[in-house]
């Protein structure tokens, strides 16, 4: 059985990201489908692919990032790769934030309301927007979780006691007697 090398809460956040990714993918696929069905005979099909090109890129960039993060959880590489993941999470969050704005703007253009008998174009925009918004929230949680160093598994986190040696200040290091807090003079 594979050993999980990060805290289980971090792994659950990543799995939640995959669920949110499926929601965003479904909404984006439905929106693209509605776009191509709306075209008439003289229209260019590239109009739909150009309209959603950045959104498809953002969705699959997030998928590759989540898969890489989940893969390194089991290979004991997560701690070394966490500083690499943070800028990519920031980039993915920026792309997804823009996609969320785009989908919600389009959902207001095509009307608001839920019709359970027939899925409308506004519903597809709303689903894609909700999926992207949830992915942004998952990314923010992962940025905080990874940035704080809480990605270590509980058995790897040892007690970090107070150092009994003052930090080097350039004037030479001094020892602090046991039981007293280490302070540095500036």
Coordinates of N, CA, C and O in Angstrom, one line a residue:
X1 N 0.8 -1.2 0.0 CA 0.0 0.0 0.0 C 0.9 1.2 0.0 O 1.9 1.3 0.7
X2 N 0.5 2.2 -0.8 CA 1.3 3.5 -0.9 C 1.1 4.3 0.4 O 0.1 4.3 1.0
X3 N 2.2 4.9 0.8 CA 2.2 5.7 2.0 C 2.0 7.2 1.6 O 2.7 7.7 0.7
X4 N 1.1 7.8 2.3 CA 0.8 9.2 2.1 C 1.9 10.1 2.9 O 2.0 9.9 4.1
X5 N 2.6 10.9 2.1 CA 3.7 11.7 2.7 C 3.3 13.1 3.1 O 4.2 13.9 3.3
X6 N 2.0 13.4 3.0 CA 1.6 14.8 3.5 C 0.5 14.6 4.5 O 0.0 13.5 4.7
X7 N 0.0 15.7 5.0 CA -1.1 15.7 6.0 C -2.4 15.3 5.3 O -2.6 15.7 4.2
X8 N -3.2 14.4 5.8 CA -4.4 14.0 5.2 C -5.4 15.1 4.8 O -6.1 15.0 3.8
X9 N -5.4 16.2 5.6 CA -6.3 17.3 5.2 C -5.8 17.9 3.9 O -6.7 18.3 3.1
X10 N -4.6 18.1 3.7 CA -4.1 18.6 2.4 C -4.5 17.7 1.2 O -4.8 18.1 0.1
X11 N -4.4 16.4 1.4 CA -4.8 15.4 0.4 C -6.3 15.5 0.1 O -6.7 15.5 -1.0
X12 N -7.1 15.7 1.2 CA -8.5 15.9 1.0 C -8.9 17.2 0.2 O -9.8 17.2 -0.6
X13 N -8.1 18.2 0.5 CA -8.3 19.5 -0.3 C -8.0 19.2 -1.8 O -8.7 19.7 -2.6
X14 N -7.0 18.5 -2.1 CA -6.7 18.2 -3.5 C -7.8 17.3 -4.1 O -8.1 17.6 -5.3
X15 N -8.3 16.4 -3.4 CA -9.4 15.6 -4.0 C -10.6 16.4 -4.2 O -11.3 16.3 -5.2
X16 N -10.9 17.4 -3.3 CA -12.0 18.3 -3.5 C -11.8 19.1 -4.7 O -12.7 19.4 -5.5
X17 N -10.5 19.5 -5.0 CA -10.2 20.2 -6.2 C -10.5 19.4 -7.5 O -11.0 20.0 -8.5
X18 N -10.3 18.1 -7.4 CA -10.7 17.3 -8.6 C -12.2 17.2 -8.8 O -12.7 17.3 -9.9
X19 N -13.0 17.2 -7.7 CA -14.4 17.2 -7.8 C -14.9 18.6 -8.4 O -15.7 18.6 -9.3
X20 N -14.3 19.7 -8.0 CA -14.6 21.0 -8.5 C -14.2 21.1 -10.0 O -14.8 21.8 -10.8
X21 N -13.1 20.5 -10.3 CA -12.6 20.5 -11.7 C -13.6 19.8 -12.6 O -13.9 20.3 -13.7
X22 N -14.2 18.7 -12.2 CA -15.2 18.0 -13.0 C -16.4 18.9 -13.2 O -17.0 19.0 -14.3
X23 N -16.9 19.7 -12.2 CA -18.0 20.6 -12.3 C -17.6 21.7 -13.4 O -18.4 22.0 -14.2
X24 N -16.4 22.2 -13.3 CA -16.0 23.3 -14.2 C -15.9 22.7 -15.6 O -16.3 23.4 -16.6
X25 N -15.4 21.5 -15.7 CA -15.3 20.9 -17.1 C -16.6 20.7 -17.7 O -16.8 20.9 -18.9
X26 N -17.6 20.2 -16.9 CA -18.9 19.9 -17.4 C -19.6 21.2 -17.9 O -20.2 21.3 -19.0
X27 N -19.5 22.3 -17.1 CA -20.0 23.6 -17.5 C -19.4 24.1 -18.8 O -20.0 24.6 -19.7
X28 N -18.0 24.0 -18.8 CA -17.3 24.5 -20.0 C -17.6 23.7 -21.3 O -17.8 24.3 -22.3
X29 N -17.7 22.4 -21.1 CA -18.1 21.6 -22.3 C -19.5 21.9 -22.8 O -19.8 22.0 -24.0
X30 N -20.4 22.1 -21.8 CA -21.8 22.4 -22.2 C -21.9 23.8 -22.9 O -22.6 24.0 -23.9
X31 N -21.1 24.7 -22.4 CA -21.1 26.1 -23.0 C -20.5 26.0 -24.4 O -21.0 26.7 -25.3
X32 N -19.5 25.2 -24.6 CA -18.9 25.1 -25.9 C -19.9 24.4 -26.9 O -20.0 24.8 -28.0
X33 N -20.6 23.4 -26.4 CA -21.6 22.7 -27.2 C -22.7 23.7 -27.6 O -23.1 23.7 -28.7
X34 N -23.2 24.5 -26.7 CA -24.2 25.4 -27.0 C -23.7 26.5 -28.0 O -24.5 26.9 -28.9
X35 N -22.5 26.8 -27.9 CA -21.9 27.8 -28.9 C -21.9 27.2 -30.3 O -22.2 27.9 -31.3
X36 N -21.4 26.0 -30.4 CA -21.3 25.4 -31.7 C -22.7 25.1 -32.3 O -22.9 25.1 -33.5
X37 N -23.7 24.8 -31.5 CA -25.1 24.5 -32.0 C -25.7 25.8 -32.4 O -26.6 25.8 -33.3
X38 N -25.3 26.9 -31.9 CA -25.9 28.2 -32.2 C -25.4 28.8 -33.6 O -26.0 29.6 -34.1
X39 N -24.3 28.2 -34.0 CA -23.7 28.7 -35.3 C -24.6 28.3 -36.5 O -25.3 27.3 -36.5
X40 N -24.7 29.2 -37.4 CA -25.4 29.0 -38.6 C -24.5 28.5 -39.7 O -23.3 28.4 -39.5
X41 N -25.0 28.2 -40.9 CA -24.2 27.6 -41.9 C -23.0 28.4 -42.3 O -21.9 27.9 -42.6
X42 N -23.1 29.7 -42.4 CA -22.1 30.6 -42.8 C -21.1 31.0 -41.7 O -20.0 31.6 -42.0
X43 N -21.4 30.7 -40.5 CA -20.5 31.1 -39.4 C -19.2 30.2 -39.4 O -19.2 29.0 -39.8
X44 N -18.2 30.7 -38.8 CA -16.9 30.0 -38.7 C -16.9 29.3 -37.3 O -17.1 29.9 -36.3
X45 N -16.6 28.0 -37.3 CA -16.5 27.2 -36.0 C -15.4 27.7 -35.2 O -15.3 27.4 -34.0
X46 N -14.4 28.4 -35.7 CA -13.3 28.9 -34.9 C -13.7 29.9 -33.9 O -13.0 30.2 -33.0
X47 N -14.9 30.6 -34.2 CA -15.3 31.6 -33.3 C -15.6 31.0 -31.9 O -15.2 31.6 -30.9
X48 N -16.1 29.8 -31.8 CA -16.4 29.1 -30.5 C -15.1 28.7 -29.9 O -14.9 28.9 -28.7
X49 N -14.2 28.2 -30.6 CA -12.9 27.8 -30.0 C -12.1 29.0 -29.6 O -11.4 28.9 -28.6
X50 N -12.2 30.1 -30.3 CA -11.5 31.3 -29.8 C -12.1 31.9 -28.6 O -11.4 32.4 -27.7
X51 N -13.4 31.7 -28.5 CA -14.2 32.3 -27.3 C -13.8 31.6 -26.1 O -13.8 32.2 -25.0
X52 N -13.5 30.3 -26.1 CA -13.3 29.5 -24.9 C -11.9 29.0 -24.8 O -11.6 28.2 -24.0
X53 N -11.0 29.5 -25.7 CA -9.6 28.9 -25.7 C -8.9 29.1 -24.3 O -8.3 28.2 -23.8
X54 N -9.0 30.3 -23.8 CA -8.3 30.6 -22.5 C -8.9 29.8 -21.4 O -8.2 29.4 -20.5
X55 N -10.2 29.6 -21.4 CA -10.9 28.8 -20.4 C -10.5 27.4 -20.4 O -10.3 26.8 -19.4
X56 N -10.4 26.8 -21.6 CA -10.0 25.4 -21.7 C -8.5 25.3 -21.2 O -8.2 24.3 -20.5
X57 N -7.7 26.2 -21.5 CA -6.3 26.2 -21.0 C -6.3 26.3 -19.5 O -5.6 25.5 -18.9
X58 N -7.1 27.1 -18.9 CA -7.1 27.3 -17.5 C -7.6 26.0 -16.8 O -7.0 25.5 -15.8
X59 N -8.6 25.4 -17.3 CA -9.1 24.1 -16.7 C -8.1 23.0 -16.8 O -7.9 22.3 -15.8
X60 N -7.5 22.8 -17.9 CA -6.5 21.7 -18.0 C -5.2 22.0 -17.3 O -4.5 21.1 -16.9
X61 N -4.8 23.3 -17.2 CA -3.7 23.6 -16.4 C -3.9 23.3 -15.0 O -3.0 22.7 -14.3
X62 N -5.1 23.5 -14.5 CA -5.5 23.1 -13.1 C -5.4 21.6 -13.0 O -5.0 21.1 -11.9
X63 N -5.9 20.9 -13.9 CA -5.9 19.4 -13.8 C -4.5 18.9 -13.8 O -4.2 18.1 -12.9
X64 N -3.6 19.4 -14.6 CA -2.2 18.9 -14.6 C -1.6 19.3 -13.2 O -0.8 18.5 -12.7
X65 N -1.9 20.4 -12.7 CA -1.3 20.9 -11.5 C -1.8 20.0 -10.3 O -1.0 19.5 -9.5
X66 N -3.1 19.7 -10.3 CA -3.7 18.9 -9.2 C -3.1 17.4 -9.3 O -2.8 16.8 -8.3
X67 N -3.0 16.9 -10.5 CA -2.4 15.5 -10.7 C -1.0 15.5 -10.3 O -0.6 14.5 -9.6
X68 N -0.2 16.5 -10.6 CA 1.2 16.5 -10.2 C 1.3 16.6 -8.6 O 2.1 15.9 -8.0
X69 N 0.5 17.4 -8.0 CA 0.5 17.5 -6.6 C 0.1 16.2 -5.9 O 0.7 15.8 -4.9
X70 N -1.0 15.6 -6.4 CA -1.4 14.3 -5.8 C -0.4 13.2 -6.1 O -0.1 12.4 -5.2
X71 N 0.3 13.2 -7.2 CA 1.3 12.2 -7.5 C 2.5 12.3 -6.6 O 3.0 11.3 -6.1
X72 N 2.9 13.6 -6.3 CA 4.1 13.7 -5.4 C 3.7 13.5 -3.9 O 4.6 13.3 -3.1
X73 N 2.4 13.4 -3.6 CA 2.1 13.1 -2.2 C 2.5 11.7 -1.8 O 2.8 11.4 -0.7
X74 N 2.5 10.8 -2.8 CA 2.9 9.4 -2.5 C 4.3 9.1 -2.8 O 4.8 8.0 -2.6
X75 N 5.1 10.0 -3.4 CA 6.5 9.7 -3.7 C 7.5 10.4 -2.8 O 8.7 10.5 -3.1
X76 N 7.0 11.0 -1.7 CA 7.9 11.7 -0.8 C 8.6 12.8 -1.4 O 9.8 13.1 -1.1
X77 N 8.0 13.5 -2.4 CA 8.7 14.6 -3.1 C 7.9 15.9 -2.8 O 8.3 17.0 -3.2
X78 N 6.8 15.8 -2.1 CA 6.0 17.0 -1.9 C 6.7 18.1 -1.2 O 6.6 19.3 -1.6
X79 N 7.4 17.8 -0.1 CA 8.1 18.8 0.6 C 9.1 19.6 -0.2 O 9.3 20.8 -0.1
X80 N 9.8 18.9 -1.1 CA 10.8 19.6 -2.0 C 10.1 20.4 -3.1 O 10.7 21.4 -3.5
X81 N 9.0 19.9 -3.5 CA 8.3 20.6 -4.6 C 7.3 21.7 -4.2 O 6.7 22.4 -5.1
X82 N 7.1 21.9 -2.9 CA 6.1 22.8 -2.5 C 6.4 24.2 -2.9 O 5.5 25.0 -3.2
X83 N 7.6 24.6 -3.0 CA 7.9 26.0 -3.5 C 7.8 26.2 -5.0 O 7.7 27.3 -5.5
X84 N 7.8 25.1 -5.7 CA 7.5 25.1 -7.1 C 6.0 25.2 -7.3 O 5.5 25.9 -8.2
X85 N 5.2 24.5 -6.5 CA 3.7 24.5 -6.6 C 3.1 25.9 -6.3 O 2.1 26.2 -7.0
X86 N 3.7 26.6 -5.4 CA 3.1 27.9 -5.0 C 2.9 28.9 -6.2 O 1.8 29.4 -6.4
X87 N 3.9 29.2 -7.0 CA 3.7 30.1 -8.1 C 2.8 29.5 -9.2 O 2.0 30.3 -9.8
X88 N 2.8 28.2 -9.4 CA 1.8 27.6 -10.3 C 0.4 27.7 -9.8 O -0.6 27.9 -10.6
X89 N 0.2 27.6 -8.5 CA -1.1 27.8 -7.9 C -1.6 29.2 -8.1 O -2.8 29.5 -8.4
X90 N -0.7 30.2 -8.0 CA -1.0 31.6 -8.2 C -1.4 31.8 -9.6 O -2.4 32.5 -9.9
X91 N -0.7 31.3 -10.6 CA -1.0 31.4 -12.0 C -2.4 30.8 -12.3 O -3.2 31.4 -13.0
X92 N -2.6 29.6 -11.8 CA -3.9 28.9 -12.1 C -5.0 29.7 -11.5 O -6.1 29.8 -12.1
X93 N -4.8 30.2 -10.3 CA -5.9 31.0 -9.6 C -6.2 32.2 -10.4 O -7.4 32.6 -10.6
X94 N -5.2 32.9 -10.9 CA -5.5 34.1 -11.8 C -6.3 33.8 -13.0 O -7.2 34.5 -13.4
X95 N -5.9 32.7 -13.7 CA -6.6 32.3 -14.9 C -8.0 31.9 -14.6 O -9.0 32.2 -15.3
X96 N -8.2 31.1 -13.5 CA -9.6 30.7 -13.1 C -10.4 31.8 -12.6 O -11.7 31.8 -12.9
X97 N -9.8 32.8 -12.0 CA -10.6 34.0 -11.6 C -11.1 34.8 -12.8 O -12.3 35.2 -12.9
X98 N -10.3 34.9 -13.8 CA -10.8 35.5 -15.1 C -11.9 34.7 -15.7 O -12.8 35.3 -16.3
X99 N -11.7 33.4 -15.8 CA -12.7 32.5 -16.3 C -14.0 32.6 -15.6 O -15.1 32.6 -16.2
X100 N -14.0 32.7 -14.3 CA -15.2 32.9 -13.4 C -15.9 34.1 -13.8 O -17.1 34.1 -14.0
X101 N -15.2 35.2 -13.9 CA -15.8 36.5 -14.3 C -16.5 36.4 -15.7 O -17.6 36.9 -15.9
X102 N -15.8 35.8 -16.6 CA -16.3 35.6 -18.0 C -17.6 34.8 -18.0 O -18.6 35.2 -18.6
X103 N -17.6 33.7 -17.3 CA -18.8 32.8 -17.2 C -20.0 33.5 -16.6 O -21.1 33.4 -17.0
X104 N -19.7 34.2 -15.5 CA -20.9 34.9 -14.8 C -21.4 36.0 -15.6 O -22.6 36.3 -15.7
X105 N -20.5 36.7 -16.3 CA -21.0 37.8 -17.2 C -21.8 37.2 -18.3 O -22.9 37.8 -18.7
X106 N -21.4 36.1 -18.9 CA -22.2 35.5 -20.0 C -23.5 34.9 -19.4 O -24.5 34.9 -20.2
X107 N -23.5 34.4 -18.2 CA -24.8 33.8 -17.7 C -25.8 34.9 -17.5 O -27.0 34.7 -17.7
X108 N -25.4 36.2 -17.1 CA -26.3 37.3 -17.0 C -26.8 37.7 -18.4 O -27.9 38.2 -18.5
X109 N -26.0 37.6 -19.4 CA -26.4 37.9 -20.8 C -27.5 37.0 -21.3 O -28.3 37.5 -22.1
X110 N -27.5 35.8 -20.9 CA -28.4 34.8 -21.4 C -29.6 34.5 -20.5 O -30.4 33.6 -20.7
X111 N -29.7 35.2 -19.4 CA -30.8 35.1 -18.5 C -30.4 34.3 -17.3 O -29.5 33.4 -17.3
X112 N -31.2 34.5 -16.2 CA -30.9 33.9 -14.9 C -32.1 33.0 -14.6 O -33.2 33.3 -14.9
X113 N -31.8 31.9 -14.0 CA -32.9 31.0 -13.6 C -32.5 29.6 -13.9 O -31.7 29.3 -14.7
X114 N -33.1 28.6 -13.1 CA -32.8 27.2 -13.3 C -34.0 26.6 -13.8 O -35.1 26.7 -13.3
X115 N -33.8 25.9 -14.9 CA -34.9 25.1 -15.5 C -34.5 23.6 -15.4 O -33.6 23.2 -16.1
X116 N -35.2 22.9 -14.6 CA -34.8 21.5 -14.4 C -35.2 20.5 -15.5 O -34.8 19.4 -15.6
X117 N -36.1 21.0 -16.4 CA -36.6 20.2 -17.5 C -35.6 20.3 -18.7 O -35.5 19.3 -19.5
X118 N -35.0 21.4 -18.8 CA -34.1 21.6 -20.0 C -32.9 22.4 -19.6 O -33.1 23.5 -19.0
X119 N -31.7 22.0 -19.9 CA -30.5 22.7 -19.5 C -30.4 23.8 -20.6 O -30.4 23.6 -21.8
X120 N -30.2 25.1 -20.1 CA -30.0 26.2 -21.0 C -28.6 26.6 -21.0 O -27.7 26.1 -20.3
X121 N -28.3 27.5 -21.9 CA -26.9 28.1 -22.0 C -26.5 28.8 -20.8 O -25.4 28.7 -20.4
X122 N -27.5 29.5 -20.1 CA -27.1 30.2 -18.9 C -26.7 29.2 -17.8 O -25.9 29.5 -17.0
X123 N -27.4 28.0 -17.8 CA -27.0 27.0 -16.8 C -25.6 26.5 -17.0 O -24.9 26.2 -16.0
X124 N -25.2 26.3 -18.3 CA -23.9 25.9 -18.5 C -22.8 26.9 -18.1 O -21.8 26.6 -17.5
X125 N -23.1 28.2 -18.3 CA -22.2 29.2 -17.9 C -22.2 29.3 -16.3 O -21.1 29.5 -15.8
X126 N -23.3 29.1 -15.7 CA -23.3 29.1 -14.2 C -22.6 27.9 -13.7 O -21.8 28.1 -12.7
X127 N -22.7 26.7 -14.2 CA -22.0 25.6 -13.8 C -20.5 25.8 -13.9 O -19.7 25.5 -13.0
X128 N -20.1 26.3 -15.1 CA -18.6 26.5 -15.3 C -18.1 27.6 -14.4 O -17.0 27.5 -13.8
X129 N -18.9 28.6 -14.1 CA -18.5 29.7 -13.2 C -18.4 29.2 -11.8 O -17.4 29.5 -11.1
X130 N -19.3 28.4 -11.4 CA -19.3 27.8 -10.0 C -18.1 26.9 -9.9 O -17.3 26.9 -8.9
X131 N -17.8 26.1 -10.9 CA -16.7 25.2 -10.8 C -15.4 25.9 -10.7 O -14.5 25.6 -9.9
X132 N -15.2 27.0 -11.6 CA -14.0 27.8 -11.5 C -13.9 28.5 -10.2 O -12.8 28.7 -9.7
X133 N -15.0 29.0 -9.7 CA -14.9 29.8 -8.4 C -14.5 28.8 -7.3 O -13.7 29.2 -6.4
X134 N -15.1 27.6 -7.3 CA -14.7 26.6 -6.2 C -13.2 26.2 -6.4 O -12.5 26.0 -5.4
X135 N -12.7 26.1 -7.6 CA -11.3 25.8 -7.9 C -10.4 26.9 -7.3 O -9.4 26.6 -6.8
X136 N -10.9 28.1 -7.5 CA -10.1 29.3 -6.9 C -10.0 29.2 -5.4 O -9.0 29.4 -4.8
X137 N -11.2 28.8 -4.8 CA -11.2 28.6 -3.3 C -10.3 27.5 -2.9 O -9.5 27.6 -1.9
X138 N -10.3 26.4 -3.6 CA -9.4 25.3 -3.3 C -8.0 25.7 -3.5 O -7.1 25.3 -2.6
X139 N -7.7 26.4 -4.5 CA -6.3 26.9 -4.7 C -5.8 27.8 -3.6 O -4.7 27.8 -3.1
X140 N -6.7 28.7 -3.1 CA -6.4 29.6 -2.0 C -6.1 28.7 -0.7 O -5.1 29.0 0.0
X141 N -6.9 27.7 -0.5 CA -6.7 26.8 0.7 C -5.3 26.1 0.5 O -4.6 26.0 1.5
X142 N -5.0 25.6 -0.7 CA -3.8 25.0 -0.9 C -2.6 25.9 -0.8 O -1.5 25.5 -0.2
X143 N -2.7 27.1 -1.2 CA -1.6 28.1 -1.1 C -1.3 28.4 0.4 O -0.2 28.4 0.8
X144 N -2.4 28.5 1.2 CA -2.2 28.7 2.6 C -1.6 27.5 3.3 O -0.7 27.5 4.0
X145 N -2.2 26.3 2.9 CA -1.8 25.0 3.5 C -0.3 24.7 3.2 O 0.5 24.4 4.1
X146 N 0.1 24.9 1.9 CA 1.4 24.6 1.5 C 2.4 25.7 2.0 O 3.5 25.4 2.4
X147 N 2.0 26.9 1.9 CA 2.8 28.0 2.3 C 3.2 28.0 3.7 O 4.3 28.5 4.1
X148 N 2.3 27.6 4.6 CA 2.6 27.5 6.0 C 3.4 26.3 6.4 O 3.8 26.2 7.6
X149 N 3.7 25.5 5.5 CA 4.5 24.3 5.8 C 3.7 23.2 6.5 O 4.3 22.3 7.0
X150 N 2.4 23.3 6.4 CA 1.5 22.3 7.0 C 1.4 21.0 6.2 O 0.6 20.2 6.5
X151 N 2.1 20.9 5.1 CA 2.0 19.8 4.2 C 2.7 18.6 4.8 O 2.4 17.5 4.2
X152 N 3.5 18.7 5.8 CA 4.1 17.5 6.3 C 3.1 16.6 7.0 O 2.1 17.0 7.6
X153 N 3.4 15.3 6.9 CA 2.5 14.3 7.6 C 2.7 14.5 9.1 O 3.8 14.9 9.6
X154 N 1.7 14.2 9.9 CA 1.8 14.5 11.3 C 3.0 13.8 12.0 O 3.6 14.3 12.9
X155 N 3.3 12.5 11.5 CA 4.5 11.9 12.2 C 5.8 12.5 11.8 O 6.8 12.2 12.4
X156 N 5.8 13.3 10.7 CA 7.1 14.0 10.3 C 7.3 15.3 11.1 O 8.4 15.8 11.1
X157 N 6.2 15.8 11.6 CA 6.3 17.1 12.3 C 6.8 16.9 13.7 O 6.1 16.4 14.6
X158 N 8.0 17.3 14.0 CA 8.5 17.1 15.4 C 8.3 18.4 16.2 O 7.9 19.4 15.6
X159 N 8.6 18.3 17.5 CA 8.4 19.5 18.3 C 9.5 20.5 18.0 O 10.7 20.1 18.0
X160 N 9.1 21.7 17.6 CA 10.1 22.7 17.3 C 10.3 23.6 18.6 O 9.5 24.5 18.8
X161 N 11.2 23.2 19.4 CA 11.4 23.9 20.7 C 12.1 25.3 20.4 O 12.6 25.6 19.3
X162 N 12.2 26.0 21.5 CA 12.9 27.3 21.4 C 14.4 27.1 21.4 O 15.0 26.3 22.2
X163 N 15.1 27.8 20.5 CA 16.5 27.6 20.4 C 17.2 28.3 21.6 O 16.8 29.3 22.1
X164 N 18.3 27.6 22.0 CA 19.0 28.2 23.2 C 20.2 29.0 22.7 O 21.0 29.5 23.5
X165 N 20.4 29.2 21.4 CA 21.5 30.0 20.9 C 21.0 31.1 20.1 O 20.1 31.0 19.3
X166 N 21.5 32.3 20.4 CA 21.0 33.5 19.7 C 21.5 33.5 18.3 O 22.6 32.9 18.0
X167 N 20.7 34.0 17.3 CA 21.2 34.0 15.9 C 22.4 34.9 15.8 O 22.7 35.8 16.5
X168 N 23.2 34.6 14.7 CA 24.4 35.3 14.5 C 24.0 36.7 14.0 O 23.2 36.9 13.1
X169 N 24.6 37.8 14.6 CA 24.3 39.1 14.2 C 25.4 39.8 13.5 O 25.4 41.0 13.2
X170 N 26.5 39.1 13.2 CA 27.7 39.8 12.6 C 28.6 40.2 13.7 O 29.8 40.5 13.4
X171 N 28.2 40.3 14.9 CA 29.1 40.8 16.0 C 29.6 39.6 16.8 O 30.3 39.7 17.8
X172 N 29.3 38.4 16.3 CA 29.7 37.2 17.0 C 28.4 36.6 17.6 O 27.5 37.3 17.9
X173 N 28.5 35.3 17.8 CA 27.3 34.6 18.4 C 27.5 34.5 19.9 O 28.6 34.3 20.3
X174 N 26.5 34.5 20.6 CA 26.5 34.4 22.0 C 25.6 33.3 22.5 O 24.6 33.0 21.8
X175 N 26.0 32.6 23.6 CA 25.1 31.6 24.1 C 24.1 32.2 25.1 O 24.5 33.1 25.8
X176 N 22.9 31.7 25.1 CA 21.9 32.1 26.1 C 21.8 30.9 27.0 O 21.6 29.8 26.6
X177 N 21.8 31.2 28.3 CA 21.6 30.1 29.3 C 20.2 29.4 29.1 O 19.3 30.0 28.6
X178 N 20.2 28.2 29.4 CA 19.0 27.4 29.3 C 17.9 28.0 30.1 O 18.1 28.5 31.2
X179 N 16.7 28.0 29.6 CA 15.5 28.5 30.3 C 15.2 29.9 30.0 O 14.2 30.4 30.4
X180 N 16.1 30.7 29.3 CA 15.8 32.0 29.0 C 15.6 32.1 27.5 O 16.2 31.4 26.7
X181 N 14.7 33.0 27.0 CA 14.4 33.1 25.6 C 15.6 33.7 24.9 O 16.3 34.6 25.4
X182 N 15.8 33.3 23.6 CA 16.9 33.8 22.8 C 16.4 35.1 22.2 O 15.4 35.1 21.5
X183 N 17.1 36.2 22.4 CA 16.8 37.5 21.7 C 18.0 38.0 21.1 O 19.1 37.7 21.4
X184 N 17.8 38.8 20.1 CA 18.9 39.4 19.4 C 18.9 40.9 19.5 O 17.8 41.5 19.5
X185 N 20.0 41.5 19.8 CA 20.1 43.0 20.0 C 20.3 43.6 18.6 O 21.1 43.2 17.9
X186 N 19.6 44.7 18.3 CA 19.7 45.4 17.0 C 20.3 46.7 17.2 O 20.0 47.5 18.0

